[in-house]
Amino acid sequence: MSEYSVSTKFIDLEAQQKLIRQKLDFAISRVLDHGQYIMGPEVKEFENQLCEFTGAKHALTCANGTDALSLVLMAWGIGSGDAVFVPSFTYVATAEAPAQLTATPFFVDVCEDTFNIDPNSFKQAILDCRALGLNPAAVIPVDLFGQPADIDSIFEIANTEGIKVLVDGAQSFGATFKGRRVGAMGDATTTSFFPAKPLGCYGDGGAVFTSNDEDADIINSLRLHGKGLEKYDNVRIGLNSRLDTIQAAILIEKLKLFPEELLLRQKVAETYNYYLQDLYTVPVINSEKTSAWAQYTLVLSDRSKIQNALKSKGIPSVVYYPKSLTQQTGYKNFPAVSSGTHISDALSTKVLSLPMHPYLTSEEILKISEMLGEIYG
Ligand SMILES: Cc1ncc(COP(=O)(O)O)c(C=O)c1O
């Protein structure tokens, strides 16, 4: 075992917890004292804070980031015969939500440098979708690894075609595009509070952001079993999808640290860039964007050699994602853009994410970078 295995974690949740453990204990105790475990006061308080942080008019928390996607698609009435455009290089949940609703996930390619949905591929996919007799209903740009997708270009295409834009910000909470925070873009945005996400709780959690009052009302009803005005009045078919009060209480404490953590993540990424940019293909963040740095991901032609070498030194690294969605058994029969998803397929053989969290020290980054330098040489 090397010295690095002890100190270098891929994501270090313990370091953060140590900083706020006492506050977390108090916050959890308060929930145990008042006993409102479902939709207790902390849920509303956290939602208000989310609105303030993102600039969205409404923030509706729910059970996880996958349900958040489903709730929006359900509110928009998306289902059978509708196509929902999804990048082929993303986590499966982005395609799972439309597929569960019997809509058709329609796969689109991504850009080689940002890994986000390619507007030209999206344009072609709309034509292909119509040729197949499907209704182009929605597009889900994903802010992969923390960098917002090129939302203005996507919006421009979508708007002229009457297609709704749902931003999957599961990995990008805290990021910005042209000064706007993730949550304040698209027709709706979703995020995930899965523990490893930039803002994570100690279990599952998610949220929907929208500035549309009517959508917000419907999503609120949908997350509560399709509730009407009264408790046992059910006006639509919904889900049971709420953020636990204890998780909201934890997230309130974590949100206080979050702005500082975003700066620390940015610093980690800049330090990696400084050491690695002459040797490796490092992440490209467009000038009008900031990333939440959910991941710091290299593109490598000899990935397994480098991953094995890092492993032999006790440095963890992860491949997100080893298969594009068009290559997944459960999804390969859904349609894809006629120009192909070659970039998604190629990226899935080349990407490697390095340890990334706010508490990674300069010393650790230097050691990881030196090791990568030695492997390269
Ligand atoms: C891009 C993307 N979309 C959606 C999700 C789903 O979030 P959750 O795990 O909270 O359901 C994730 C989570 O990993 C994700 O990375």
Short mmCIF file of N, CA and C in Angstrom, two decimals, residues 279-281 298-306 346-347 349-352 376:
data_model
loop_
_atom_site.label_atom_id
_atom_site.label_comp_id
_atom_site.label_asym_id
_atom_site.label_seq_id
_atom_site.Cartn_x
_atom_site.Cartn_y
_atom_site.Cartn_z
N LEU A 279 0.62 18.14 -20.62
CA LEU A 279 0.80 16.71 -20.90
C LEU A 279 -0.49 16.00 -21.29
N TYR A 280 -1.61 16.48 -20.78
CA TYR A 280 -2.88 15.76 -20.94
C TYR A 280 -3.97 16.66 -21.50
N THR A 281 -5.04 16.03 -22.00
CA THR A 281 -6.23 16.79 -22.41
C THR A 281 -7.07 17.03 -21.17
N LEU A 298 -10.10 13.75 -17.34
CA LEU A 298 -9.13 13.79 -18.44
C LEU A 298 -9.64 12.95 -19.60
N VAL A 299 -9.19 13.29 -20.81
CA VAL A 299 -9.47 12.44 -21.98
C VAL A 299 -8.13 11.81 -22.38
N LEU A 300 -8.10 10.47 -22.35
CA LEU A 300 -6.83 9.74 -22.52
C LEU A 300 -6.93 8.73 -23.65
N SER A 301 -5.86 8.58 -24.40
CA SER A 301 -5.91 7.55 -25.44
C SER A 301 -5.51 6.19 -24.87
N ASP A 302 -4.77 6.20 -23.75
CA ASP A 302 -4.33 4.94 -23.14
C ASP A 302 -4.85 4.85 -21.70
N ARG A 303 -6.17 4.90 -21.56
CA ARG A 303 -6.80 5.01 -20.24
C ARG A 303 -6.43 3.88 -19.28
N SER A 304 -6.49 2.62 -19.76
CA SER A 304 -6.31 1.55 -18.77
C SER A 304 -4.89 1.54 -18.22
N LYS A 305 -3.92 1.89 -19.07
CA LYS A 305 -2.53 1.95 -18.58
C LYS A 305 -2.44 2.99 -17.44
N ILE A 306 -3.04 4.14 -17.67
CA ILE A 306 -2.94 5.22 -16.68
C ILE A 306 -3.76 4.90 -15.43
N ALA A 346 -16.76 7.39 -28.42
CA ALA A 346 -15.29 7.50 -28.26
C ALA A 346 -14.96 7.97 -26.84
N LEU A 347 -15.72 8.96 -26.32
CA LEU A 347 -15.43 9.46 -24.97
C LEU A 347 -15.55 8.35 -23.93
N THR A 349 -14.62 5.49 -24.07
CA THR A 349 -13.41 4.66 -24.01
C THR A 349 -12.20 5.45 -23.51
N LYS A 350 -12.38 6.76 -23.34
CA LYS A 350 -11.20 7.61 -23.06
C LYS A 350 -11.23 8.41 -21.77
N VAL A 351 -12.41 8.63 -21.19
CA VAL A 351 -12.47 9.55 -20.03
C VAL A 351 -12.01 8.87 -18.73
N LEU A 352 -11.38 9.65 -17.89
CA LEU A 352 -10.99 9.17 -16.56
C LEU A 352 -11.07 10.34 -15.59
N TYR A 376 3.30 9.54 -17.93
CA TYR A 376 3.35 10.09 -19.29
C TYR A 376 4.74 9.92 -19.88
#
